[in-house]
Tab-separated table of C-alpha atoms in Angstrom:
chain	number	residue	atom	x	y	z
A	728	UNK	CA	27.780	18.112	-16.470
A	729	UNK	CA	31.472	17.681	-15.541
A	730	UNK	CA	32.598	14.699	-14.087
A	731	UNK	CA	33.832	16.141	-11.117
A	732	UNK	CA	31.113	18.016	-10.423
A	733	UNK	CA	28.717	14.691	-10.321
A	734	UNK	CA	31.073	13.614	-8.044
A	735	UNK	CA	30.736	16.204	-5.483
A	736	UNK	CA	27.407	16.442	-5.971
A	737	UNK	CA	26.645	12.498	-5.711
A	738	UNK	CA	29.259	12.999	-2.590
A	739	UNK	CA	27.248	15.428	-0.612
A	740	UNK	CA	23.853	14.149	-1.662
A	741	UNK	CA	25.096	10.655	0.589
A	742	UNK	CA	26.759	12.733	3.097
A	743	UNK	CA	22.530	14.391	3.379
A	744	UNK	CA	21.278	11.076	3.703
A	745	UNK	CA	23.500	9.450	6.093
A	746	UNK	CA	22.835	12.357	8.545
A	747	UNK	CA	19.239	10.974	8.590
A	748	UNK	CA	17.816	8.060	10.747
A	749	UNK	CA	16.664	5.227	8.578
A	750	UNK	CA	12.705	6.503	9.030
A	751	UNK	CA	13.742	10.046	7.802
A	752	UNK	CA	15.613	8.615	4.897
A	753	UNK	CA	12.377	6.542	4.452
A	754	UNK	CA	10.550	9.682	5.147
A	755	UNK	CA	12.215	12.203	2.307
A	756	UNK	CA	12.635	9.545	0.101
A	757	UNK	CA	8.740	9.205	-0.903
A	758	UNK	CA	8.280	12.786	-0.223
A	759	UNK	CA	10.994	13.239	-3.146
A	760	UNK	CA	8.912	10.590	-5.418
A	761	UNK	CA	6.093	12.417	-4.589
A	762	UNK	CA	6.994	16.064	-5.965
A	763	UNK	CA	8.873	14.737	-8.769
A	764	UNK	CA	5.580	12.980	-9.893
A	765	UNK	CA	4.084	16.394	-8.983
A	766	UNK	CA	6.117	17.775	-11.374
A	767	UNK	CA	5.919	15.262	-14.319
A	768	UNK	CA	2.199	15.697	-13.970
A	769	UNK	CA	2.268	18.851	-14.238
A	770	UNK	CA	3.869	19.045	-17.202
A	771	UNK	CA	1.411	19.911	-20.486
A	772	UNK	CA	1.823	16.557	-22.108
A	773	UNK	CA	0.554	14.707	-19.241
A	774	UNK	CA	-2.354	16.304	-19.228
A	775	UNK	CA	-5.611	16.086	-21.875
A	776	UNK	CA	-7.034	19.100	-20.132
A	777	UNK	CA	-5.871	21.646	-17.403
A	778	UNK	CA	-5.759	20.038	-14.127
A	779	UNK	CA	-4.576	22.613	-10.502
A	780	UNK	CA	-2.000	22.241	-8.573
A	781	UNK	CA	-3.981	20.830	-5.940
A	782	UNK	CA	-5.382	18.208	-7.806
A	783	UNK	CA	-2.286	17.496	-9.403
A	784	UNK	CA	-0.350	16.818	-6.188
A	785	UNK	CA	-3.243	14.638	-4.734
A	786	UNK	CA	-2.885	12.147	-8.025
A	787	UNK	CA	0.864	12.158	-7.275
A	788	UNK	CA	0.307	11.488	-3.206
A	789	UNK	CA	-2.831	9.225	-4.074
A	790	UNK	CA	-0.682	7.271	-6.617
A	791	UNK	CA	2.768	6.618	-4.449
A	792	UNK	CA	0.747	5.928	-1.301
A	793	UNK	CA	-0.785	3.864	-3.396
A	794	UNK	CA	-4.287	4.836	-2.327
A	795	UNK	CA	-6.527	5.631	-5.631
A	796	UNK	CA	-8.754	8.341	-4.307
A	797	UNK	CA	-8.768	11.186	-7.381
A	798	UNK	CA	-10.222	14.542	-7.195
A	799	UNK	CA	-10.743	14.206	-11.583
A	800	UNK	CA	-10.801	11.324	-13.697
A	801	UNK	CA	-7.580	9.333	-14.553
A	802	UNK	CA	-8.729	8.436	-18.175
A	803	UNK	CA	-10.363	12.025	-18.977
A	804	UNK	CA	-7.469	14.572	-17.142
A	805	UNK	CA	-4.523	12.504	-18.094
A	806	UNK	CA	-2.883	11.377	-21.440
A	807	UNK	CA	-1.247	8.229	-22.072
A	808	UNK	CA	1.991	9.552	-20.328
A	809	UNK	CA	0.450	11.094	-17.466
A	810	UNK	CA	-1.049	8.024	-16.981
A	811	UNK	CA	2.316	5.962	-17.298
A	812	UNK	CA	3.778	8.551	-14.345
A	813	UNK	CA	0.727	7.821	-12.358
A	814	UNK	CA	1.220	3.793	-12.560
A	815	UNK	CA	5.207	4.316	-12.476
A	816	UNK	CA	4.423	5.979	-8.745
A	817	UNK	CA	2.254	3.050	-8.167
A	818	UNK	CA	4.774	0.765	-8.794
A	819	UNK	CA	7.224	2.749	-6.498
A	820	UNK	CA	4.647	3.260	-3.807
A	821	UNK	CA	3.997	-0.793	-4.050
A	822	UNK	CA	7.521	-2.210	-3.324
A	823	UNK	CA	8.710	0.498	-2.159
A	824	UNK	CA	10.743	3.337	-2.883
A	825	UNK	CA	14.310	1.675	-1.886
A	826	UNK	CA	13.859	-2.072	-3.283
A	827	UNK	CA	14.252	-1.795	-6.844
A	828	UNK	CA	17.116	0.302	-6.522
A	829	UNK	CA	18.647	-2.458	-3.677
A	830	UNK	CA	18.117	-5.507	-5.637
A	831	UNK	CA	20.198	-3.482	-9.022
A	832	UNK	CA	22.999	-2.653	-6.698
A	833	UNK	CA	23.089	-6.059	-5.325
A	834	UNK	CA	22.580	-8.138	-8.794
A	835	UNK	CA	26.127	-6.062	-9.773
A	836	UNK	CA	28.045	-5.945	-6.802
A	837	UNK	CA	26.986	-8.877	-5.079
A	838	UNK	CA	26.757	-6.357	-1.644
A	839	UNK	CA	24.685	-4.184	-0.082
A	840	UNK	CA	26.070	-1.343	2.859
A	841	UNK	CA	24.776	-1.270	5.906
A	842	UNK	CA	22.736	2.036	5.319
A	843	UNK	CA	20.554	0.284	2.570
A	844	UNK	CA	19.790	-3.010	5.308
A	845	UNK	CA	18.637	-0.463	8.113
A	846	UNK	CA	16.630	1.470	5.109
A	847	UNK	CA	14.733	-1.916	4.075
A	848	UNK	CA	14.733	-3.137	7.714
A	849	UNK	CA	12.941	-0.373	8.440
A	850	UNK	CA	10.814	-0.378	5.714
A	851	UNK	CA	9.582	-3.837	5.512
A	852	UNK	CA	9.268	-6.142	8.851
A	853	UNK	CA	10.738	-8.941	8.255
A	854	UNK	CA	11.586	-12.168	10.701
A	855	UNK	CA	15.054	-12.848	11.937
A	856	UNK	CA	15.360	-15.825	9.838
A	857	UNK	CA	14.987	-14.036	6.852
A	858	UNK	CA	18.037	-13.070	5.014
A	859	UNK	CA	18.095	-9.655	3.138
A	860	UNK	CA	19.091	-10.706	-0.095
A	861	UNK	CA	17.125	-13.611	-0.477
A	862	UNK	CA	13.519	-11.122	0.881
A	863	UNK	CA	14.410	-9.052	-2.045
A	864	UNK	CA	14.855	-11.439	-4.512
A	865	UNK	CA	11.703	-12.826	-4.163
A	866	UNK	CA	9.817	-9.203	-3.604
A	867	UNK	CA	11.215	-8.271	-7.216
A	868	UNK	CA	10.612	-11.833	-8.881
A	869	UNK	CA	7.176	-12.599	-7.326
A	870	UNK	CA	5.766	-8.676	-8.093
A	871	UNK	CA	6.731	-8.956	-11.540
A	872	UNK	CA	6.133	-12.482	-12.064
A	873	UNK	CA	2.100	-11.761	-10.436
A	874	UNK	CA	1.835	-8.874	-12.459
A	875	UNK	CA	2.980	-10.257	-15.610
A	876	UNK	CA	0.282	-13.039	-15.612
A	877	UNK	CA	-2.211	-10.393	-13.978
A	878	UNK	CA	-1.867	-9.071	-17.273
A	879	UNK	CA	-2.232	-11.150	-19.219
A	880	UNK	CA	-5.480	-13.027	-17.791
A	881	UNK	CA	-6.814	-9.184	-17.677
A	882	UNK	CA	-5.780	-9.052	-21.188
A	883	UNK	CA	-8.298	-12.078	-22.400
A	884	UNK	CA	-11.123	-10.692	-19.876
A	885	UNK	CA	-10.837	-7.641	-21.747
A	886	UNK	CA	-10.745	-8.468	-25.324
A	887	UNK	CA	-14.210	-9.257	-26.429
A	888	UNK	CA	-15.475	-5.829	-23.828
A	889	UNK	CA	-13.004	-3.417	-26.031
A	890	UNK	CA	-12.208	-3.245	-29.709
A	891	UNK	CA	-9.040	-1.048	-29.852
A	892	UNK	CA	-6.546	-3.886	-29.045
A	893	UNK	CA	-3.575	-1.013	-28.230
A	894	UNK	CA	-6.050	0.288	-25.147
A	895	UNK	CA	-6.584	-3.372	-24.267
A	896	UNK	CA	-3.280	-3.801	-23.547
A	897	UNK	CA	-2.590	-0.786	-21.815
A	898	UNK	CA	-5.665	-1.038	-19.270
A	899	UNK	CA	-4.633	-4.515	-18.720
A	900	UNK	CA	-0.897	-3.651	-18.115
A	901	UNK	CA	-2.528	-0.768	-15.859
A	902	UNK	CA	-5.146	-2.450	-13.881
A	903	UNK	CA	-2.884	-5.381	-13.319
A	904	UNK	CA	0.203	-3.201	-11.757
A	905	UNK	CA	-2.353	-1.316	-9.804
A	906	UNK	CA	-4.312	-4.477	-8.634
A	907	UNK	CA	-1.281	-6.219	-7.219
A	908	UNK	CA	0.128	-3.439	-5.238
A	909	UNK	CA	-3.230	-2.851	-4.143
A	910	UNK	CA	-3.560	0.968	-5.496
A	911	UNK	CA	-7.292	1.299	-6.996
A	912	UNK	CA	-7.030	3.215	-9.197
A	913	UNK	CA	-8.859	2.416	-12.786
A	914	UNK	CA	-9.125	3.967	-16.455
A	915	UNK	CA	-13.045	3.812	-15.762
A	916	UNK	CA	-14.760	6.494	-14.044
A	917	UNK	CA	-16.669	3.949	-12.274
A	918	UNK	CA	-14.185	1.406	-11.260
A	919	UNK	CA	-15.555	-1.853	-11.673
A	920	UNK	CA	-18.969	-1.173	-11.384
A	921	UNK	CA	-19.942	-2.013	-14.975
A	922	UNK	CA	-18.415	-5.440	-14.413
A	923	UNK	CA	-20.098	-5.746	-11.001
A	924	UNK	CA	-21.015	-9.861	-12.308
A	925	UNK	CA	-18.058	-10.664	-14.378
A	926	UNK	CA	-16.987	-13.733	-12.660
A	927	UNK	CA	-13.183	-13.960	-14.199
A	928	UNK	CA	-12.432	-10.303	-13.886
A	929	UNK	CA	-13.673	-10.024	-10.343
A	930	UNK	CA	-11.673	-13.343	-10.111
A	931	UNK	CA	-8.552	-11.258	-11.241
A	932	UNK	CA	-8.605	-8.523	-9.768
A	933	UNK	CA	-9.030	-10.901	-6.326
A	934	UNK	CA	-6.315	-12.846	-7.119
A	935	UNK	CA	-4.100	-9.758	-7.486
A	936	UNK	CA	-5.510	-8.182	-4.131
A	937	UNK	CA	-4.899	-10.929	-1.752
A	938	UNK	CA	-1.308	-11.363	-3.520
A	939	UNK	CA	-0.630	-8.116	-2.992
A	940	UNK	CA	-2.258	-7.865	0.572
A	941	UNK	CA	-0.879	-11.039	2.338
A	942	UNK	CA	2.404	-9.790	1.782
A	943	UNK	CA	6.038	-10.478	0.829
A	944	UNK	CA	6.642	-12.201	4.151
A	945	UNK	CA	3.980	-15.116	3.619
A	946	UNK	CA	4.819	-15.481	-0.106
A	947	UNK	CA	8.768	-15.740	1.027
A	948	UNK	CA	8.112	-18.448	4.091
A	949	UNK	CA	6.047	-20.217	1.521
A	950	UNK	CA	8.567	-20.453	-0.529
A	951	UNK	CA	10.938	-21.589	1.710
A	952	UNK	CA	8.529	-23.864	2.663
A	953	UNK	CA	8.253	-25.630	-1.142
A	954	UNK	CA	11.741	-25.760	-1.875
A	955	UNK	CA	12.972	-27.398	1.337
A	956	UNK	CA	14.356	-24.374	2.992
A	957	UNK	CA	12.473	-24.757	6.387
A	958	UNK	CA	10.448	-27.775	7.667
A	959	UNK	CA	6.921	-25.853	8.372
A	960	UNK	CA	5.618	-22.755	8.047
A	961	UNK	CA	6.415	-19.739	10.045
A	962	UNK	CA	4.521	-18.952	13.173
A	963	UNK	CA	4.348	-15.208	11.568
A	964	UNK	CA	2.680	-16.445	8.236
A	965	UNK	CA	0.000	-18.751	9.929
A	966	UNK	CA	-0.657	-15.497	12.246
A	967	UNK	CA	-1.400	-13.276	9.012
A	968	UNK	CA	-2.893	-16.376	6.802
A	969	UNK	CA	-5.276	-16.896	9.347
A	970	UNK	CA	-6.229	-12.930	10.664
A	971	UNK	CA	-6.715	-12.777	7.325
A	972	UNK	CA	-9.086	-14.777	6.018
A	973	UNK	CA	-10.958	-15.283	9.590
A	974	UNK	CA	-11.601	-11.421	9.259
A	975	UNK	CA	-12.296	-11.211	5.286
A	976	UNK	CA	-14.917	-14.748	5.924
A	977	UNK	CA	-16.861	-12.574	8.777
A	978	UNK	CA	-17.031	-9.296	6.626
A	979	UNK	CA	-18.153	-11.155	3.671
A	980	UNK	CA	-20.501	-12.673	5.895
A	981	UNK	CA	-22.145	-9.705	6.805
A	982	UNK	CA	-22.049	-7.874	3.179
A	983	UNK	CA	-23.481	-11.090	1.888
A	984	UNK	CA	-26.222	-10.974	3.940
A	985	UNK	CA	-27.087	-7.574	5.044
A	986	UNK	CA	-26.421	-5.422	2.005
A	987	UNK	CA	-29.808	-4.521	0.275
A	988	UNK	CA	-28.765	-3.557	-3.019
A	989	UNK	CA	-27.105	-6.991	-3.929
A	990	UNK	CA	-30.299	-8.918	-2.596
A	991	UNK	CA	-31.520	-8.716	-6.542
A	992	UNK	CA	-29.013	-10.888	-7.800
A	993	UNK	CA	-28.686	-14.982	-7.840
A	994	UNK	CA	-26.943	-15.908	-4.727
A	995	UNK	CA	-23.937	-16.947	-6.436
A	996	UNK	CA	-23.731	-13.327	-8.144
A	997	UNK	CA	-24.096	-11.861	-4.249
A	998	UNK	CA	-21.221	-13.809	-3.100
A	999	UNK	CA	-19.357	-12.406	-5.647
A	1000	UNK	CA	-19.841	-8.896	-5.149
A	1001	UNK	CA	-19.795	-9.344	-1.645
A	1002	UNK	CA	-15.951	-10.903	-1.681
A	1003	UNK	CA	-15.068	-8.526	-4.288
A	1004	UNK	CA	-15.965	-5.586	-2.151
A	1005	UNK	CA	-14.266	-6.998	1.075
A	1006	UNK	CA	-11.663	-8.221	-0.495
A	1007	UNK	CA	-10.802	-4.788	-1.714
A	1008	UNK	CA	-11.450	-2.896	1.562
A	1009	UNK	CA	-8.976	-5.301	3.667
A	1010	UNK	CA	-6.292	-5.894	1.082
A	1011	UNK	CA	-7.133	-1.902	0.440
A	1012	UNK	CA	-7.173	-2.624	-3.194
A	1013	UNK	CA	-9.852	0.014	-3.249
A	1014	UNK	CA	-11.535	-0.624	-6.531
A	1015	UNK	CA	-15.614	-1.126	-5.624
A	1016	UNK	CA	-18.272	-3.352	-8.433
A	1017	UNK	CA	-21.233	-0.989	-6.609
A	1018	UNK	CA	-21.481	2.597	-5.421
A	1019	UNK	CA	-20.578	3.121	-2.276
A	1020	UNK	CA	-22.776	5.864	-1.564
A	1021	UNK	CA	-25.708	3.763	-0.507
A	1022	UNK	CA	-24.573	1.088	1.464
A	1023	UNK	CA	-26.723	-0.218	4.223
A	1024	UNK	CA	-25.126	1.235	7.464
A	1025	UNK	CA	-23.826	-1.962	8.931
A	1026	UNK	CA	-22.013	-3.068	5.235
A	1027	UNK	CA	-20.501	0.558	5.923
A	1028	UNK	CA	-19.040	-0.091	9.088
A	1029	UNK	CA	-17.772	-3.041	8.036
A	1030	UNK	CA	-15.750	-1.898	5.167
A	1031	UNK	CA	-14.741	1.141	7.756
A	1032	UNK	CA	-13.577	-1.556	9.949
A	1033	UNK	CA	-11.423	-3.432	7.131
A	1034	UNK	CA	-10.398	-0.494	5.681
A	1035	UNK	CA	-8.939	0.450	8.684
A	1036	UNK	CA	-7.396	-2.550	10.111
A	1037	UNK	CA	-5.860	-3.526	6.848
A	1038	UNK	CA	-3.631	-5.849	5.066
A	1039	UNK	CA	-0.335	-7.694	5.977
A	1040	UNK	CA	2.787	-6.007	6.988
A	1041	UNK	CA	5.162	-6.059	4.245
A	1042	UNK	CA	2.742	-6.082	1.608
A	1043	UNK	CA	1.780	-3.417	-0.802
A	1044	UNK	CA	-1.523	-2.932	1.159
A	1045	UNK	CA	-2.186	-0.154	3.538
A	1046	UNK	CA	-4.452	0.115	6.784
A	1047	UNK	CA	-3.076	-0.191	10.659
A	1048	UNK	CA	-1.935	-4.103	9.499
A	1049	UNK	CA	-3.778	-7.184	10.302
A	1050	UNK	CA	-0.963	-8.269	12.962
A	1051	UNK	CA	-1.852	-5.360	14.825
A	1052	UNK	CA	-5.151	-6.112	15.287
A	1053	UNK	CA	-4.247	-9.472	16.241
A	1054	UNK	CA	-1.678	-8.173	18.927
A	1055	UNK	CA	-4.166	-6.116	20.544
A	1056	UNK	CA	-6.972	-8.785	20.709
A	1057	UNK	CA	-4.094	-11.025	22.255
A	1058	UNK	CA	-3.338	-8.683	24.770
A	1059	UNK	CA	-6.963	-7.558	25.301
A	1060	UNK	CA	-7.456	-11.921	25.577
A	1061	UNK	CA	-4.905	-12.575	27.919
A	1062	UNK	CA	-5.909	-9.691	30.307
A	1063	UNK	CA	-9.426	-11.345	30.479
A	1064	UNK	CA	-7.837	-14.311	31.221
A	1065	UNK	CA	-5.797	-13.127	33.752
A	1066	UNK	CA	-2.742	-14.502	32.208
A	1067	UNK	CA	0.703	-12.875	32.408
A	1068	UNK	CA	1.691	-14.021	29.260
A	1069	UNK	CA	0.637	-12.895	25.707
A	1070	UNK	CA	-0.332	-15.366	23.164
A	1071	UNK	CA	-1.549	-16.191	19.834
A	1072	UNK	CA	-2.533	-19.611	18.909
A	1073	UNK	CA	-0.508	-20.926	21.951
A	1074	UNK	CA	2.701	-18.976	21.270
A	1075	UNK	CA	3.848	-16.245	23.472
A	1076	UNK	CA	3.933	-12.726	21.472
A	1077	UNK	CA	7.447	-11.271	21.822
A	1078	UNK	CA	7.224	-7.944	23.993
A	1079	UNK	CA	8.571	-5.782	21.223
A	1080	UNK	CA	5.996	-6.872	19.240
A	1081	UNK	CA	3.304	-5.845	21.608
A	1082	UNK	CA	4.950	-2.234	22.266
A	1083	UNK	CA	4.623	-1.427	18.168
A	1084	UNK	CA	1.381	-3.208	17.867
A	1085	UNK	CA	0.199	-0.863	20.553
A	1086	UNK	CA	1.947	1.976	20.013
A	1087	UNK	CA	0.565	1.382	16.580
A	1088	UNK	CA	-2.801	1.246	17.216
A	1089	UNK	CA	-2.852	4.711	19.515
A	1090	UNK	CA	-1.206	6.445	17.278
A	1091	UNK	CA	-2.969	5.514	13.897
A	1092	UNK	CA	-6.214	6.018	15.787
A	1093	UNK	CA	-4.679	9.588	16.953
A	1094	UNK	CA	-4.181	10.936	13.205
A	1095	UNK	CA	-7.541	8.726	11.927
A	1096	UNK	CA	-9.473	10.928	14.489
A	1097	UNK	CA	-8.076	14.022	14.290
A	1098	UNK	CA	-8.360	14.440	10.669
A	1099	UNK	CA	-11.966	13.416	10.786
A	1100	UNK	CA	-12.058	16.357	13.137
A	1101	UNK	CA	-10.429	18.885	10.763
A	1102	UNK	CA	-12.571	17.817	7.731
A	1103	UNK	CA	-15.581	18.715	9.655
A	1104	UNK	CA	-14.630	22.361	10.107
A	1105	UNK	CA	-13.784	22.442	6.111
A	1106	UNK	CA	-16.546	20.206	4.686
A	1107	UNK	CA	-20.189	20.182	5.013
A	1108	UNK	CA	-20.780	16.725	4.775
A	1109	UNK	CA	-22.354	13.980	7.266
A	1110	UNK	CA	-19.905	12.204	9.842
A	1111	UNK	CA	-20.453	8.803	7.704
A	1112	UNK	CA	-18.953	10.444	4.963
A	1113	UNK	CA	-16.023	12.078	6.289
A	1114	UNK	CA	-14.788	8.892	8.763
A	1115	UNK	CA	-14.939	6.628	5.331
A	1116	UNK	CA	-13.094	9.250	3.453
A	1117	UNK	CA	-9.932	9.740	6.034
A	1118	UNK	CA	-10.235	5.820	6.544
A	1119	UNK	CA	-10.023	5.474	2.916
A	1120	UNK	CA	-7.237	8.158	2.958
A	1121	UNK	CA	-4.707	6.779	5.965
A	1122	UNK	CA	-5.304	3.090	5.326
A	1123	UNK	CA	-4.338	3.840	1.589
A	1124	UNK	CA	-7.314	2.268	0.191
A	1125	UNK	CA	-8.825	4.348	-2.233
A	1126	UNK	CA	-12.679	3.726	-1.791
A	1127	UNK	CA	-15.019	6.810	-1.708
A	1128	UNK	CA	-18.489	7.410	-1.202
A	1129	UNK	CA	-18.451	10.128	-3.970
A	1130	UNK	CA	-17.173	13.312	-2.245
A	1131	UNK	CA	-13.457	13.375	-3.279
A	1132	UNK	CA	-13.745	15.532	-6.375
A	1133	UNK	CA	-16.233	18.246	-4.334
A	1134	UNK	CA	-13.403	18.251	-0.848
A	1135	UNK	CA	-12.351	22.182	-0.359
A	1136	UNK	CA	-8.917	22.947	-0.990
A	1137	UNK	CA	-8.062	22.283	2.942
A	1138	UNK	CA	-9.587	19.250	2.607
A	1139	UNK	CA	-7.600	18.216	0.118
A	1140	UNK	CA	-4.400	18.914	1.455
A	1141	UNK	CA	-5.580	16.706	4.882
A	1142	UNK	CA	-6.104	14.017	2.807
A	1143	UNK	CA	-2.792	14.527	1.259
A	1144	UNK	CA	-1.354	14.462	4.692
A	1145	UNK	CA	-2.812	11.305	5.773
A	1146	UNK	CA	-2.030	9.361	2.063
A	1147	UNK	CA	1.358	10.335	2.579
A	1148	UNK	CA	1.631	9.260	6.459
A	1149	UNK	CA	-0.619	5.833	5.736
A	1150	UNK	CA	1.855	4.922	3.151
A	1151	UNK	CA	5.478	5.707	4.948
A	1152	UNK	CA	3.587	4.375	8.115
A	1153	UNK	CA	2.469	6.105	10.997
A	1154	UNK	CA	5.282	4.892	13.022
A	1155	UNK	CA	8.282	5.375	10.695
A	1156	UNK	CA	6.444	9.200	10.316
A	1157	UNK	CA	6.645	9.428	14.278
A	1158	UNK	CA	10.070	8.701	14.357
A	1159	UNK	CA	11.597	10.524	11.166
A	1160	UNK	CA	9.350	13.891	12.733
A	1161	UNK	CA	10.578	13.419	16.353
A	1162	UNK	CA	13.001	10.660	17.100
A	1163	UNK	CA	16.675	12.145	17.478
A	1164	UNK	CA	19.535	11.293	15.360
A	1165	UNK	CA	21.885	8.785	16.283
A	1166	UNK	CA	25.083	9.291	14.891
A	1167	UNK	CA	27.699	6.680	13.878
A	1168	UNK	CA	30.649	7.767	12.290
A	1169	UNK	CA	32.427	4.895	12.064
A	1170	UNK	CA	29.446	3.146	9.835
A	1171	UNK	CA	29.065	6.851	7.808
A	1172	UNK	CA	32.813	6.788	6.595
A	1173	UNK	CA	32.179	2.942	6.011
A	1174	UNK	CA	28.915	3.713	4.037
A	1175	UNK	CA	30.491	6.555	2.053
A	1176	UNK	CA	33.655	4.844	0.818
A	1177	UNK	CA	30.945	2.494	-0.870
């Protein structure tokens, strides 16, 4: 391709995305990821036999959102390339689509514009304090650092289970990536079920969950915190730290004690599966040690309810977040109380917080509700069913009570839908579909001299 002709085309391709808010540019950017791993899927030597369309697209969606529900089997559809697209998407769809990309420009030039800080601003929360070249830093050294050791612990769980030491390494490469940005999705048919009492690969794949799901922002202040940058700990990370694990204690609780299929095993065997499975509904790791098909109805609810609320904002976990929740039990708390202002362990919420948290929760609820309303017209399946599937689907969790492969074609696509909204964020997709451009030409010619 001529020089020139890169040029223009790099030229106008900036010119497109400067015409777009920050949540469109958000917005097109993982729709882009998506159909190009549509594509690369879809290509012969990706696949070990002849997947649709349909199904092909929903690997793609499932795998940038980050989700892990599949229509067909990983391990059987795809070969070993297909399956290095499908854990490349992951890896997008866990850091996000913009970060790797920042942190190169910014390791060579030493800058960033002003288009990429709204972009990231946008696309992780982050606290005031926090400086934008510093977040990413540690984003790109603590995911690969985590995943590096995920690795290799997965690699000496898995040793003495498999004998072909090339596949050992490449499940352990694959279920450690996917682990820490919280994707689900495995090389077994059955997830983890066959390991359902393996204390240190549970123990892994927990580790990697809750490092994924607490988020960049806690692992950053933290940080800070060791190395003498602040004094204490940020109001926002004892928020999260303790949501959390308050939430994930209760849930386990309740598995632990309540769930009739684990009541066979030792007790210390039912804690295990117990904080396994909660672990990966809230951090919405989505990989499940038993079937989720005949859970007693109160377990059920419970991983509804985590799936749905969540992991940390700024993480590589899905759901509505965890601050959300705890914005809207604030304000729910200080109405009861009668008190005019909003707080959380004696600190007063900031209003802007409350309007998102809110705004948030109506609208997630919104699309949660009215898929669950469309997949009842398309599927003939009970109401259980379908409310776990969408939750499964918009929180970008990737748990299933076994009716993903048999959805219609229309269900499939309304999963698609939701994977793709749960993972750009219901929010930034309200805003890139309806907000109105604001245009600053002064910052565009700024932007596009860069």
């Amino acid at each position: 391709m001529p020089k020139t002709l890169f040029q223009t085309l790099r030229r106008e391709y900036l010119k497109f995305h400067l015409r777009l808010n920050p949540q469109q540019s958000l917005f097109f950017g993982f729709f882009l990821y998506m159909i190009l791993g549509w594509f690369f899927l879809s290509l012969p030597f990706s696949q070990k036999i002849s997947t649709s369309c349909i199904d092909t697209l929903f690997t793609s969606t499932s795998a940038l959102s980050t989700t892990g529900l599949v229509t067909v089997s990983t391990f059987d559809n795809y070969t070993l390339f297909g399956q290095f697209i499908i854990l490349t998407l992951i890896q997008i769809g866990g850091i996000g689509y913009m970060t790797l990309t920042t942190y190169i420009l910014l390791s060579t030039t030493k800058q960033i514009t002003h288009w990429h800080k709204k972009i990231l601003h946008n696309e992780f929360t982050m606290p005031k304090e926090f400086k934008i070249q510093d977040f990413l830093k540690s984003v790109i050294v603590f995911t690969f650092t985590v995943e590096i050791i995920g690795a290799i612990l997965f690699y000496v769980a898995f040793k003495p289970i498999h004998s072909n030491t090339f596949f050992t390494i490449w499940t352990s490469i694959f279920h450690s990536v996917s682990s820490f940005c919280t994707a689900g999705f495995s090389l077994y048919n059955t997830s983890f079920e066959a390991y359902a009492t393996n204390t240190f690969l549970n123990g892994i794949v927990i580790f990697l969950s809750i490092a994924g799901g607490l988020g960049f922002i806690v692992v950053t202040d933290i940080w800070y915190y060791f190395t003498k940058r602040v004094q204490t700990i940020s109001f926002t990370t004892k928020m999260i730290s303790l949501s959390f694990f308050g939430v994930l204690f209760i849930a386990t609780a309740i598995t632990f004690i309540t769930e009739s299929s684990i009541q066979q095993y030792p007790i210390l065997e039912r804690l295990e599966i117990a904080t396994f499975q909660t672990v990966n509904a809230i951090s919405t790791a989505g990989y499940n040690s038993i079937p989720m098909n005949n859970l007693a109805l109160s377990v059920l609810l419970t991983i509804i309810f985590l799936m749905y609320v969540g992991a940390a904002p700024s993480s590589t976990g899905g759901g509505m977040k965890i601050t959300t929740l705890t914005a809207v039990i604030a304000i729910v708390k200080s109405k009861v109380r009668n008190q005019k202002k909003v707080t959380y362990l004696g600190k007063k919420i900031p209003t802007d917080r409350l309007e998102m948290a809110v705004s948030t929760f109506i609208f997630y609820t919104a699309i949660l509700f009215f898929s669950v309303f469309l997949l009842s017209f398309t599927e003939s399946q009970s109401l259980e069913k379908l409310l776990f599937e969408a939750t499964s689907a918009i929180g970008t969790v990737g748990l299933s009570m076994g009716i993903t492969g048999s959805l219609s074609v229309f269900g499939k696509i309304i999963l698609i839908f939701i994977m793709f909204i749960g993972r750009v964020g219901v929010i930034t997709f309200g805003l890139a579909i309806l907000a109105k451009k604001q245009h600053e030409k002064n910052e565009k010619e700024t932007d596009l001299a860069v």
